[in-house]
């Protein structure tokens, strides 16, 4: 296999619609059990990783009536999952603009050690005012400045991760000396946004450092990702736009002097059926439990307002602001999605997948779409999102993964134990 497809799955198992399904157990114990089963199913399918999206607030008040409360904090959840899985990677979202770099570095490296080198950090720059309000922040930072903050936060985190080298620990039992203190690097960072002394007090990761994911798609975000990210999470509704993004990132990475560009893994939503008719029936089940009221409330966080609009009428032009300084890519993506949707209800249904790709169909059809994106320079893999209804992840592992393996696109078993080894990434040299 000269080039290997990478498959990740969203780790978050709660959502605003499928909890209404008669088979859904919405107790805290039920959510925990579903999370564990989801992780173990993805590992049985030899997925690269679970990817945990996150928001640092409960969402706009307009959503509160429609969603269950169990929204486990991802670092805590993945630490628990590390004890019931063995190989699958665990990627968590952490805000470089709201969370302290020292705390993030310590949490992520702890997860990495506890999981045996399976941690990844999805670095985000938070734009939600409600999230900033939870952190005694001065408000939402302007778009481009958020990336300046993230640049410095990343510098601090990586320096803290590199505090210990291979020769720092001497473990001299006779002398009672564990460390050669001359080989401990004290970060001692004093910058425009952060002052961090260090050191962290943790040995270096078995995979060098946790893998860095990033999701920026605005011009500033793309530049940041092309410079720093090892994997880029993104969303594209069609292959042509994905191919253009892929080419841009590769060109920018080369301009930054990188020998290897980041892996690019767009979101990919699927609904599986053994036949096309069965897949459509499964989609109808999903549609039955989908909550347009929740989606309308959630979109307020990205300044898209269709609350009160006729669900069976067209999306009003007034739903979108003329411009934004907080989430430029989201606004453009949802505006394009609205133009393709005949009604507000259909628009809201499609926003469940953001503005990403999706397929409803048989295992072979889903595998065809994945293969075409992969072989035609649109993606190196995907972050898979199922409908949230019972059984869809299991169907993907049981029916789609064998097709991809038969075509020589996907691994039959893990060849390594760390997230870096799954992704084919080099261990970074201690700077």
Coordinates of N, CA and C in Angstrom, one line a residue, residues 14 54-61 63-64 67 71 98 126-135 294 298 301:
X14 N -23.2 12.5 21.8 CA -24.5 13.2 22.1 C -24.8 14.1 21.0
X54 N -15.3 20.3 20.5 CA -15.7 20.8 21.8 C -16.1 22.3 21.7
X55 N -16.9 22.7 22.6 CA -17.2 24.1 22.7 C -17.2 24.4 24.2
X56 N -16.6 25.6 24.6 CA -16.4 25.9 26.0 C -17.6 26.6 26.6
X57 N -18.8 26.3 26.1 CA -20.0 26.8 26.7 C -21.1 25.8 26.2
X58 N -22.3 26.0 26.9 CA -23.4 25.0 26.6 C -24.2 25.4 25.3
X59 N -23.8 26.4 24.7 CA -24.5 26.8 23.5 C -25.4 28.0 23.7
X60 N -26.0 28.6 22.7 CA -26.9 29.7 22.8 C -28.1 29.2 23.6
X61 N -28.7 30.1 24.5 CA -29.9 29.7 25.2 C -31.0 29.1 24.4
X63 N -30.9 26.9 22.3 CA -30.7 25.5 22.1 C -31.0 24.7 23.3
X64 N -31.1 25.3 24.5 CA -31.0 24.5 25.7 C -32.2 23.6 25.9
X67 N -31.5 19.7 23.9 CA -30.4 18.8 23.9 C -30.2 18.3 25.3
X71 N -22.3 16.2 28.2 CA -21.4 16.7 27.2 C -20.0 16.6 27.9
X98 N -8.3 30.7 24.9 CA -9.0 30.8 26.2 C -8.4 30.0 27.3
X126 N -11.0 30.2 19.8 CA -12.4 30.3 20.1 C -13.0 31.7 19.7
X127 N -14.2 31.6 19.1 CA -14.8 32.8 18.6 C -16.1 33.1 19.4
X128 N -16.6 32.1 20.1 CA -18.0 32.3 20.7 C -17.9 33.3 22.0
X129 N -18.7 34.3 22.0 CA -18.7 35.2 23.1 C -19.1 34.5 24.4
X130 N -20.1 33.6 24.3 CA -20.5 32.8 25.5 C -19.4 32.0 26.1
X131 N -18.4 31.5 25.2 CA -17.3 30.8 25.7 C -16.3 31.7 26.4
X132 N -16.1 32.9 25.8 CA -15.2 33.9 26.5 C -15.7 34.3 27.8
X133 N -17.1 34.4 27.9 CA -17.7 34.8 29.2 C -17.5 33.8 30.3
X134 N -17.1 32.6 30.0 CA -16.9 31.5 31.0 C -15.4 31.6 31.5
X135 N -14.6 32.4 30.9 CA -13.1 32.4 31.3 C -12.6 33.8 31.7
X294 N -33.3 23.2 17.4 CA -32.0 23.2 18.0 C -31.0 23.8 17.0
X298 N -28.6 26.9 17.5 CA -27.1 26.8 17.5 C -26.5 27.7 16.4
X301 N -24.9 31.2 17.2 CA -23.5 31.3 17.6 C -22.6 31.7 16.5

